[in-house]
mmCIF file of C-alpha atoms in Angstrom:
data_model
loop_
_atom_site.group_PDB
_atom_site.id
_atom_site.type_symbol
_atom_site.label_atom_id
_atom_site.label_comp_id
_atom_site.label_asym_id
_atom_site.label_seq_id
_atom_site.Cartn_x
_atom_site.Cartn_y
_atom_site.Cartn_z
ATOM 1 C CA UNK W 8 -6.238 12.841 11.657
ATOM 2 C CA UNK W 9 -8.037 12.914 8.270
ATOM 3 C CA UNK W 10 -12.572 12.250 8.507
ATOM 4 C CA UNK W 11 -13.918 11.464 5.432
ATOM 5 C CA UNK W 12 -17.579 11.278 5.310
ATOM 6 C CA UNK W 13 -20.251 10.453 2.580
ATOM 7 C CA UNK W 14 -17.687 11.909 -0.273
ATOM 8 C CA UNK W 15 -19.112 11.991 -3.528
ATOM 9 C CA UNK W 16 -17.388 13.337 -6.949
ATOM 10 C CA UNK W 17 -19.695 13.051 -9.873
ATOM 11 C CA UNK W 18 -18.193 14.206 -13.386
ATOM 12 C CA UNK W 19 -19.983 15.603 -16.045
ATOM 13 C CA UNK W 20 -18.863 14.763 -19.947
ATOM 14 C CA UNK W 21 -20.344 14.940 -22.747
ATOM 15 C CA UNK W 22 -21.551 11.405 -22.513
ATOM 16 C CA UNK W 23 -23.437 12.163 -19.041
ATOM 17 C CA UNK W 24 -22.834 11.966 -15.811
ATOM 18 C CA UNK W 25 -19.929 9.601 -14.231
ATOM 19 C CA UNK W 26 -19.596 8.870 -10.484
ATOM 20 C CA UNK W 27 -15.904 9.042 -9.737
ATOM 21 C CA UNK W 28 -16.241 8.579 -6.235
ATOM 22 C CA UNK W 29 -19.395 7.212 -4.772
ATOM 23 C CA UNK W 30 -20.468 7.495 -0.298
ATOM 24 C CA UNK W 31 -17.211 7.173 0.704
ATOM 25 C CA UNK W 32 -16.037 7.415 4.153
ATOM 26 C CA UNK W 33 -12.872 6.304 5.999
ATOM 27 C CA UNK W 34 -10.714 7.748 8.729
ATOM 28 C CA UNK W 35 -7.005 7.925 8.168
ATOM 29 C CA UNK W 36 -5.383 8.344 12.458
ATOM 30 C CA UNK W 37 -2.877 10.613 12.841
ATOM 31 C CA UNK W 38 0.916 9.521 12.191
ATOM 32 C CA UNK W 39 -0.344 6.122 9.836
ATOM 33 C CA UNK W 40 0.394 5.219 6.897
ATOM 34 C CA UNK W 41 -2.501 4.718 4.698
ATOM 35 C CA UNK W 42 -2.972 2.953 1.389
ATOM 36 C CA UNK W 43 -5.490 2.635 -1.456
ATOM 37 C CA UNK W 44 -5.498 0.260 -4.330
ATOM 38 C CA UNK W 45 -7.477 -0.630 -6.880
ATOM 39 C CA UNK W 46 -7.734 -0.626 -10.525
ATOM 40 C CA UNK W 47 -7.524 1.728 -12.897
ATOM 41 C CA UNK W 48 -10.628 3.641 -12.601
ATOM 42 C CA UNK W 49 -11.383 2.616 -9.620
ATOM 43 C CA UNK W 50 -11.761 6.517 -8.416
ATOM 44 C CA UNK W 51 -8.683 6.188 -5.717
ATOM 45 C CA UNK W 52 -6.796 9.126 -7.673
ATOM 46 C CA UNK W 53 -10.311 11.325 -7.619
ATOM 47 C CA UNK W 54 -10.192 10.770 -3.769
ATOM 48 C CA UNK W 55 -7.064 11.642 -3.240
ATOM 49 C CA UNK W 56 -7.031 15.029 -4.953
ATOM 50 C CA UNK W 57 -10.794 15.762 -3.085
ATOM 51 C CA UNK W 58 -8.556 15.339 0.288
ATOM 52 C CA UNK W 59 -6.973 18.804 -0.527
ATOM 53 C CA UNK W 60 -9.718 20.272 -2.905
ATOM 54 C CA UNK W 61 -7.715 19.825 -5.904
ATOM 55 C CA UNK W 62 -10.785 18.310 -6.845
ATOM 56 C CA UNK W 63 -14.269 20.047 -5.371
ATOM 57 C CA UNK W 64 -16.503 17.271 -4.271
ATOM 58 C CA UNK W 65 -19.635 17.781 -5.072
ATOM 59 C CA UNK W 66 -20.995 16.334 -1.673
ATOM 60 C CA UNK W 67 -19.537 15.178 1.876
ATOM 61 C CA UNK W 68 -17.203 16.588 4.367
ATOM 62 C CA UNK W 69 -13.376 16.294 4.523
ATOM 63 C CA UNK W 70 -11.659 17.023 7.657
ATOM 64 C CA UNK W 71 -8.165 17.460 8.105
ATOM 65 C CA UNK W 72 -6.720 17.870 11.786
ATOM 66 C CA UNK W 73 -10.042 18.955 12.891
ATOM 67 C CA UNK W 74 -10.759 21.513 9.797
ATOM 68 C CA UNK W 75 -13.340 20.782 7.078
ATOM 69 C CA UNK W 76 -11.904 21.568 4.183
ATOM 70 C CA UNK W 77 -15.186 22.400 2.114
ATOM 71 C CA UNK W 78 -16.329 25.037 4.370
ATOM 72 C CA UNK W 79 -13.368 26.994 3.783
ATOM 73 C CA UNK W 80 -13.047 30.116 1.641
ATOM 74 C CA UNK W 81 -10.448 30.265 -1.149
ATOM 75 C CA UNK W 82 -7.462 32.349 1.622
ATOM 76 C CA UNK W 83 -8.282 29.875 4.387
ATOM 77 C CA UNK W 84 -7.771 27.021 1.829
ATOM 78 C CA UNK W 85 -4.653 28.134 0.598
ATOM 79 C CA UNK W 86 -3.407 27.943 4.390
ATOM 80 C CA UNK W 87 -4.667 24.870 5.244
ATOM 81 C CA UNK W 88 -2.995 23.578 2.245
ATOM 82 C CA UNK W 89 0.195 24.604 3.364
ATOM 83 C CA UNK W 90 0.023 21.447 5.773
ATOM 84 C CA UNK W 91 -1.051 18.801 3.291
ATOM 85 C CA UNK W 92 1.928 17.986 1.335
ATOM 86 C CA UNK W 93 1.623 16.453 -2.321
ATOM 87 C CA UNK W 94 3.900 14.252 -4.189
ATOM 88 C CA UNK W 95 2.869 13.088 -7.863
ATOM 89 C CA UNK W 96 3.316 10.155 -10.243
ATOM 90 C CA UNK W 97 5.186 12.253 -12.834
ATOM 91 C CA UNK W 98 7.057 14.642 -10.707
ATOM 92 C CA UNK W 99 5.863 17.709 -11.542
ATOM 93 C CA UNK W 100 9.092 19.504 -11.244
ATOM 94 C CA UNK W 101 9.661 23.251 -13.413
ATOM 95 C CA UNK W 102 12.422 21.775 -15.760
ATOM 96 C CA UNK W 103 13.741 25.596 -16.120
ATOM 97 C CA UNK W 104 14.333 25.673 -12.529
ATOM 98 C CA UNK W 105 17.488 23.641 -10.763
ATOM 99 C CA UNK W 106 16.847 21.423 -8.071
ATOM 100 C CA UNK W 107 16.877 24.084 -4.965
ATOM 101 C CA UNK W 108 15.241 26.395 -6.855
ATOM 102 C CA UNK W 109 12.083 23.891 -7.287
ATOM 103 C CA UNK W 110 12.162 23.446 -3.251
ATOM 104 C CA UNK W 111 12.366 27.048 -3.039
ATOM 105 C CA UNK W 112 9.255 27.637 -4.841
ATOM 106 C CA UNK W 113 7.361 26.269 -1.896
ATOM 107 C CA UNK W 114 8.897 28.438 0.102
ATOM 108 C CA UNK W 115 8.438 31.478 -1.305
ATOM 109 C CA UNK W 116 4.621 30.479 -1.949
ATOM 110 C CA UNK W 117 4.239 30.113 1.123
ATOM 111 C CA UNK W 118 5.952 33.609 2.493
ATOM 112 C CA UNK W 119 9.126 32.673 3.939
ATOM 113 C CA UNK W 120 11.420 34.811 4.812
ATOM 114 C CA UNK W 121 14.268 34.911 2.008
ATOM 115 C CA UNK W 122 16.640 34.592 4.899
ATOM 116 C CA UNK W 123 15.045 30.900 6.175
ATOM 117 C CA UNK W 124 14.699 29.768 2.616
ATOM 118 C CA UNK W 125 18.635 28.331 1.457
ATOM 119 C CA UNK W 126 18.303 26.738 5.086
ATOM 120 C CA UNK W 127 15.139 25.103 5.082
ATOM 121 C CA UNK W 128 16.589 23.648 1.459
ATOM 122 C CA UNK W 129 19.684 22.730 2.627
ATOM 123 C CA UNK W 130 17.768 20.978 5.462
ATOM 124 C CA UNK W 131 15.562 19.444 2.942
ATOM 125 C CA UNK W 132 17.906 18.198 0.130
ATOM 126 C CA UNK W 133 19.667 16.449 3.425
ATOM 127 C CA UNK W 134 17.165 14.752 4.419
ATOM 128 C CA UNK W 135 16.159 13.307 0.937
ATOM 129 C CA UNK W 136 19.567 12.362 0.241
ATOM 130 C CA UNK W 137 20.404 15.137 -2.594
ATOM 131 C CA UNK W 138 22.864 17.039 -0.766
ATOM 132 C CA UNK W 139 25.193 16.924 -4.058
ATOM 133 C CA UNK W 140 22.279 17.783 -6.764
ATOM 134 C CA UNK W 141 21.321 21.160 -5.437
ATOM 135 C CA UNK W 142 22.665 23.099 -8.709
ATOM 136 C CA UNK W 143 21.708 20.811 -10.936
ATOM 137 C CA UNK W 144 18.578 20.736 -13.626
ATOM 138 C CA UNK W 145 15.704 17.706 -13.324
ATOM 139 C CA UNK W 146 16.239 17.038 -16.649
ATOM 140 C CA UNK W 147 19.734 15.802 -15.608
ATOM 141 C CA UNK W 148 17.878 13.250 -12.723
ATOM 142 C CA UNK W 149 17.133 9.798 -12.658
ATOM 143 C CA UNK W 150 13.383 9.161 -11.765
ATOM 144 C CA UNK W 151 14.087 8.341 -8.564
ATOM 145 C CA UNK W 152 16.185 11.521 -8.098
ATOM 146 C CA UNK W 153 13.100 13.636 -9.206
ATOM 147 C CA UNK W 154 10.500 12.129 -6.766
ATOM 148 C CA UNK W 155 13.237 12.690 -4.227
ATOM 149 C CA UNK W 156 13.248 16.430 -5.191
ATOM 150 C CA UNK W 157 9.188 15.790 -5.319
ATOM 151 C CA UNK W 158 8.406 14.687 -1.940
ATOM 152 C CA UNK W 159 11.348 17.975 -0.799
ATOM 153 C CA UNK W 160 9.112 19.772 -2.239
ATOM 154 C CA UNK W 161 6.298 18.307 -0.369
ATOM 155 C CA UNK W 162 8.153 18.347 2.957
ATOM 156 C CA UNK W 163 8.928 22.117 2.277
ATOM 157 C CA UNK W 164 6.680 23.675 4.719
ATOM 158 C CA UNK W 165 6.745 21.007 7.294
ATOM 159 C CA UNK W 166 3.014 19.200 6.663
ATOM 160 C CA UNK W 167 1.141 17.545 9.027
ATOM 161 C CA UNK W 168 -0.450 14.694 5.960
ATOM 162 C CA UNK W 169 1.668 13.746 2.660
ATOM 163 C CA UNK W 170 -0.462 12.318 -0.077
ATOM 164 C CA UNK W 171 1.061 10.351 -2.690
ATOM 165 C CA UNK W 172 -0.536 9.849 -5.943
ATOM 166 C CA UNK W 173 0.812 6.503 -7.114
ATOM 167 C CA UNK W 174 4.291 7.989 -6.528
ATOM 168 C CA UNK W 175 6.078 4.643 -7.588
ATOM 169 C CA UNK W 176 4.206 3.975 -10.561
ATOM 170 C CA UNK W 177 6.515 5.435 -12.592
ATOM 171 C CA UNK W 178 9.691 3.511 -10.820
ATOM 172 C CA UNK W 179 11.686 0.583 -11.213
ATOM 173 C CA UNK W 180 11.628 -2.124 -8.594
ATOM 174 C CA UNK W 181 14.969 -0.707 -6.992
ATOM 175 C CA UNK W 182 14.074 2.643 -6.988
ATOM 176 C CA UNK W 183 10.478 1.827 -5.926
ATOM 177 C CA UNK W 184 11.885 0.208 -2.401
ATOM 178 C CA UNK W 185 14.430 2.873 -1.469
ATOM 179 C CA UNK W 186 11.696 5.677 -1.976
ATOM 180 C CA UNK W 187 9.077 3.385 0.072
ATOM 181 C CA UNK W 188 12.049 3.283 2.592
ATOM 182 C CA UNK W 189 12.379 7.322 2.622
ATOM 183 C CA UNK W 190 8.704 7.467 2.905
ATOM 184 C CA UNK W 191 8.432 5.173 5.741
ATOM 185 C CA UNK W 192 11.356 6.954 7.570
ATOM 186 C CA UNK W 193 9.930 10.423 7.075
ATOM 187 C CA UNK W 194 6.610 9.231 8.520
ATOM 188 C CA UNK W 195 8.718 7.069 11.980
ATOM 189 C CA UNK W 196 10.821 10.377 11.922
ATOM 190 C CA UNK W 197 8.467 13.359 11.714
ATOM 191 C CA UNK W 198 5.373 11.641 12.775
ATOM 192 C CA UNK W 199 3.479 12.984 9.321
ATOM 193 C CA UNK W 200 0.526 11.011 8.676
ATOM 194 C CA UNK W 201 0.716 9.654 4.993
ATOM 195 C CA UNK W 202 -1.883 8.624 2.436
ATOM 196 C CA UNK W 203 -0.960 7.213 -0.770
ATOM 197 C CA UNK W 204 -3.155 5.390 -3.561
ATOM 198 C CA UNK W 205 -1.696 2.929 -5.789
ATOM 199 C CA UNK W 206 -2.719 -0.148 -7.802
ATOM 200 C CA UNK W 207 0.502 -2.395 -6.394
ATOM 201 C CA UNK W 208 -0.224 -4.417 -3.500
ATOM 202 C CA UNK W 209 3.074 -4.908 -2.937
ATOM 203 C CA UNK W 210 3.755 -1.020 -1.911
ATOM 204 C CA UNK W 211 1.206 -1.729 0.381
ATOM 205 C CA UNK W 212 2.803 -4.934 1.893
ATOM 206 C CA UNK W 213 5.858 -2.814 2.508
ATOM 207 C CA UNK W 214 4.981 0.397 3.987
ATOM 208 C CA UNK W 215 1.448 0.816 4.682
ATOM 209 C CA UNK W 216 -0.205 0.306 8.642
ATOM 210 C CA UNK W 217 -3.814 -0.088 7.421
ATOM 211 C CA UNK W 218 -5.470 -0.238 4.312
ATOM 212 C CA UNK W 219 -8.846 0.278 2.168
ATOM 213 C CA UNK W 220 -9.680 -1.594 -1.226
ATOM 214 C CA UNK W 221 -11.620 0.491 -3.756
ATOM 215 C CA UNK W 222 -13.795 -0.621 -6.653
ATOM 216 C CA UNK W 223 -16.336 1.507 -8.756
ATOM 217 C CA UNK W 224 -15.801 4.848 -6.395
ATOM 218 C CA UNK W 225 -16.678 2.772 -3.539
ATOM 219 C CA UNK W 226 -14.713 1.348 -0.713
ATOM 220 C CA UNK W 227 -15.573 -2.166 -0.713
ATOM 221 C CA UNK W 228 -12.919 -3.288 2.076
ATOM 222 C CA UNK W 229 -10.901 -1.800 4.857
ATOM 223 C CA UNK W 230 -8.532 -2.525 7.747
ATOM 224 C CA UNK W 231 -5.400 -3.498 8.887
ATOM 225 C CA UNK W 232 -2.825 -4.180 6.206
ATOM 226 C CA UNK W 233 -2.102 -7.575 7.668
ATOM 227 C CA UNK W 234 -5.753 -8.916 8.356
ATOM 228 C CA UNK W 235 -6.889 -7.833 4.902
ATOM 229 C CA UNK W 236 -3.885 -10.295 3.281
ATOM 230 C CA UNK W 237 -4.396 -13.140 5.923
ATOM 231 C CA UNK W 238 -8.653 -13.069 5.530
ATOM 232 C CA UNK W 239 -9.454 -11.257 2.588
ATOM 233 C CA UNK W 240 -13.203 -10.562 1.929
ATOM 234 C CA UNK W 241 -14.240 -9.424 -1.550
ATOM 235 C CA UNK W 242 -13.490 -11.182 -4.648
ATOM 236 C CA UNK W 243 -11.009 -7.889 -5.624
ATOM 237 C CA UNK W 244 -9.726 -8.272 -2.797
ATOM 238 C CA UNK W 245 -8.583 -11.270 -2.969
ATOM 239 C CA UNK W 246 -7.145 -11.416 -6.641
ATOM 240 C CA UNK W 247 -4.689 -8.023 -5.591
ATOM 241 C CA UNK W 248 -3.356 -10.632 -2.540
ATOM 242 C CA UNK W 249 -3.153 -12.948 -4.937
ATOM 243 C CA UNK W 250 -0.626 -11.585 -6.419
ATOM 244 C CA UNK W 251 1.528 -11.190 -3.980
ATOM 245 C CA UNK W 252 1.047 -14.605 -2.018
ATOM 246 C CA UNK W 253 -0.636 -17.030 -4.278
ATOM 247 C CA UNK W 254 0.696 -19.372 -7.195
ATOM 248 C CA UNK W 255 -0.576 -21.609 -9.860
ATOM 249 C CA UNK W 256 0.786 -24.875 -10.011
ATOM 250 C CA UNK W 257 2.287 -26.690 -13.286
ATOM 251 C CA UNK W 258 -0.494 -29.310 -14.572
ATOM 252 C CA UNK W 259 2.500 -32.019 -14.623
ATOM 253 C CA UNK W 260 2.519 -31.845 -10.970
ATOM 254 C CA UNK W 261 -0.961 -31.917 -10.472
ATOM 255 C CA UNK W 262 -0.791 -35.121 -12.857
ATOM 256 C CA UNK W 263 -1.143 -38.463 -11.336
ATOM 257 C CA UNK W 264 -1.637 -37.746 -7.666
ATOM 258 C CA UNK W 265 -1.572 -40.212 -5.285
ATOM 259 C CA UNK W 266 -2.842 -39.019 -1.792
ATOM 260 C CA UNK W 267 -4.423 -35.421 -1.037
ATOM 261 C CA UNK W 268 -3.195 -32.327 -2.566
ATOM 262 C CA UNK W 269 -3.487 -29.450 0.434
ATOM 263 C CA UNK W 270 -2.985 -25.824 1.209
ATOM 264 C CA UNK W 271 -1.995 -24.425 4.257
ATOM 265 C CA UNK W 272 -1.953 -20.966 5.234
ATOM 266 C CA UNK W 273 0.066 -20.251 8.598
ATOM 267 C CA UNK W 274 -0.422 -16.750 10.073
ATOM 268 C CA UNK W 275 1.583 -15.374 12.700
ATOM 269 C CA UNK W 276 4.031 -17.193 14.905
ATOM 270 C CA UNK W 277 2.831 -20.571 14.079
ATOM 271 C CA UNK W 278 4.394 -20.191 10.939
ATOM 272 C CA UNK W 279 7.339 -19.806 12.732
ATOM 273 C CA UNK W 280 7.101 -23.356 14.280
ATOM 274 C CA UNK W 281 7.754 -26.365 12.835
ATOM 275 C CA UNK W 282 4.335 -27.857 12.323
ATOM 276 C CA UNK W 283 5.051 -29.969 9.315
ATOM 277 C CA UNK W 284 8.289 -31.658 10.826
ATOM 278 C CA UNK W 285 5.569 -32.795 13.909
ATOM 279 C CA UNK W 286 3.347 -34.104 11.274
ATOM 280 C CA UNK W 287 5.880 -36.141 9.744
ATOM 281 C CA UNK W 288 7.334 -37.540 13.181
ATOM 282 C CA UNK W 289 3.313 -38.042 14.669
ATOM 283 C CA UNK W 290 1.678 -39.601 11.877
ATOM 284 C CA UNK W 291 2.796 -42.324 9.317
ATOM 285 C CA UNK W 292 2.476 -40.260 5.959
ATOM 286 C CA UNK W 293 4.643 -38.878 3.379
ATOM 287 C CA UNK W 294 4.692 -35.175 2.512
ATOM 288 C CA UNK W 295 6.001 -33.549 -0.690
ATOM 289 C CA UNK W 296 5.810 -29.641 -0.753
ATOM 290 C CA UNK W 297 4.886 -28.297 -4.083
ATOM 291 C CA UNK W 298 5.201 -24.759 -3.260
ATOM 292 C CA UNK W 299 5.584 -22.673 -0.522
ATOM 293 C CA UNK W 300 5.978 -18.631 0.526
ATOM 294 C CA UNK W 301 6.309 -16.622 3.531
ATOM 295 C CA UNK W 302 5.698 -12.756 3.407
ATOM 296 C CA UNK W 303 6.653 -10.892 6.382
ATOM 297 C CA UNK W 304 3.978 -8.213 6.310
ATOM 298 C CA UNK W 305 4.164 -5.457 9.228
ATOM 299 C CA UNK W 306 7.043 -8.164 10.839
ATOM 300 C CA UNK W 307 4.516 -10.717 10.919
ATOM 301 C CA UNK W 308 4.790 -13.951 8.775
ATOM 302 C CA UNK W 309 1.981 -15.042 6.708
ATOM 303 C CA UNK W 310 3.202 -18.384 4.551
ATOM 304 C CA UNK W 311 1.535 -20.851 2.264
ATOM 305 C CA UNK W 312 2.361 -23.774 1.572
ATOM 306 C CA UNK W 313 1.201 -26.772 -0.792
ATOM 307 C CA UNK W 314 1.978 -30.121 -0.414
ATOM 308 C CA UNK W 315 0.797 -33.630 -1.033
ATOM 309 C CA UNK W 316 0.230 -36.298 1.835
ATOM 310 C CA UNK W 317 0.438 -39.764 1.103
ATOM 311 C CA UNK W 318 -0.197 -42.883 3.080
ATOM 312 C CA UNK W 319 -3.249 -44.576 4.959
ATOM 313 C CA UNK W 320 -6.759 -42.857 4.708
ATOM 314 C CA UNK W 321 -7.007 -43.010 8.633
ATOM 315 C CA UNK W 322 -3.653 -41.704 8.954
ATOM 316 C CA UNK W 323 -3.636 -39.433 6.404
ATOM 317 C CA UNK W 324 -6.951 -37.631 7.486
ATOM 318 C CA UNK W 325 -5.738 -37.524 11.147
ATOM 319 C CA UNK W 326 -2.633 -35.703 9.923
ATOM 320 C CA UNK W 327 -4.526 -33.127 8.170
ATOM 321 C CA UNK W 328 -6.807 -32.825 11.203
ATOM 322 C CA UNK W 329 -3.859 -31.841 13.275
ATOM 323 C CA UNK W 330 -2.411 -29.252 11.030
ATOM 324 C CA UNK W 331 -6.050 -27.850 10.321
ATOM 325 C CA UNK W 332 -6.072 -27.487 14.359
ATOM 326 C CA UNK W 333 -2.823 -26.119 14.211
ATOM 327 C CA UNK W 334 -2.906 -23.268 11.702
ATOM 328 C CA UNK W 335 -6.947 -22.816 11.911
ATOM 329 C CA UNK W 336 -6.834 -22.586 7.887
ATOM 330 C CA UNK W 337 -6.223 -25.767 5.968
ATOM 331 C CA UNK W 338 -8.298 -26.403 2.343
ATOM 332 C CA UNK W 339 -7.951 -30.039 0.375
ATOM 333 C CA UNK W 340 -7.589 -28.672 -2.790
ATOM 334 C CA UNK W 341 -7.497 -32.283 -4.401
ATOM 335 C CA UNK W 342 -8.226 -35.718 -3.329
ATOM 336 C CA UNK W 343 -6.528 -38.344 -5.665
ATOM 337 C CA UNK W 344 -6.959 -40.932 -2.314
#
């Protein structure tokens, strides 16, 4: 389990001092996944690197399975570190070492007997799928290849947390998914708790159990990844859902309207159910749907949809009075009637 509390990072520059992360506190439970976004700037990469003290706050405690890692002296830090993997946006790989020989670094940091070590790699380059890339040089890698070798690395001497510094960023959409899928079988196989900070909230969609929003070094939302989609909160919050579940519709369609322009938002098994087919055979009014989505986030569904209803004012207001009972989250977005 990872206890963050009151964290502050202040910076000092030339131009004064800057806050990089402000009275932050959060708890990360053992064997979650764990994601930050925000914005560039937002201080989610200062965090990050204060959860292992590659950045010294300047104020706050961090524990780390029950340790508090700012009370430690420089030996006992080294071996706590040895159980908080990193992986990193731009690999960080020695480009004059080949691919074992960059896992094997860990190892040897970390003492292991030269006997254990071609094991443990062998072991390693399995389980990241790089069985056949052992002898070979990063510079001969795709990207995705190299965070493979990355998170090896990471894995080396079997970590209880893995924090990932936007370690998609630099990754096509392909390559993006099948490393979220290695990171999301690592933690279901291994049961490592994993923190990673990124400014996509679809990486977060796809692999992450719970979730915090950050903005000006401060944590301005939290919770599960799921409730912070369906009921969003803060302003930024809602814009980085936004993009992933909400549309702008052409102005021709939005021309000439004839009845009431509405959105629903279905959330869990009711959007699973055919509430708009009922409409249609309960009430006398016409539907058109505009637009529509469903995102399955942890399994669940969460769609929108937009549609006009047309037809009698009594009829057409009892029809959106049953689907506003249905799906508890209905807005007329225009009224043309």
């Amino acid at each position: 389990m990872i206890e963050v509390k009151n964290l502050v990072k202040i910076y000092e520059t030339k131009k004064g001092c800057v806050t990089g992360v402000d009275q932050v506190s959060l708890t990360v439970k053992k064997g979650e996944v764990y994601g930050i976004v925000g914005y560039s700037g937002a201080g989610k990469s200062s965090l990050i690197r204060c959860l292992n003290l590659l950045e010294k706050p300047t104020s706050g405690e961090i524990h780390i399975d029950g340790v508090e890692l700012t009370t430690l002296s420089k030996t006992e830090l080294r071996k706590a570190r040895l159980k908080i993997g990193m992986i990193f946006q731009h690999f960080h790989l020695v480009s004059a070492k080949t691919v074992s020989e960059n896992i094997a670094f860990a190892l040897k940091a970390a003492g292991l007997p030269k006997a254990k070590i071609h094991d443990r790699v062998t072991e390693l380059l399995d389980m990241v799928g790089l069985s056949d890339k052992k002898d070979v040089y990063p510079a001969q890698l795709s990207g995705g290849q190299k965070q493979r070798v990355g998170i090896a690395r990471a894995l080396a001497n079997n970590p209880s947390v893995l924090l990932c510094d936007e370690a998609t960023s630099a990754l096509d959409p392909s390559t993006t998914k099948s490393i979220l899928s290695l990171l999301k079988k690592i933690n279901s196989e291994l049961g490592i708790t994993i923190v990673l900070i990124t400014h996509e909230m679809e990486v977060v969609k796809t692999i992450c159990d719970r979730m915090a929003v950050m903005q000006d070094g401060k944590i301005i939302e939290e919770g599960d990844v799921y409730e912070v989609f369906a009921n969003p909160k803060q302003s930024l919050t809602k814009d980085f859902v936004n993009s992933i579940l909400q549309f702008e519709l052409p102005e021709r369609l939005l021309e000439e309207r004839q009845g009431k322009l509405i959105k629903i938002y279905f959330q869990g098994e009711i959007a699973e159910q055919g509430v708009i087919s009922d409409v249609f055979q309960t009430f006398k009014v016409r539907g058109n749907i505009l637009h529509g989505k469903i995102e399955y986030i942890q399994d669940i569904p969460l769609g929108i949809f937009i549609m006009e209803i047309t037809g009698e004012q009594v009829e057409m207001d009892r029809a959106i009075a049953y689907i506003a009972a249905r799906t508890k989250n209905l807005e007329v977005i225009d009224d043309a009637a």
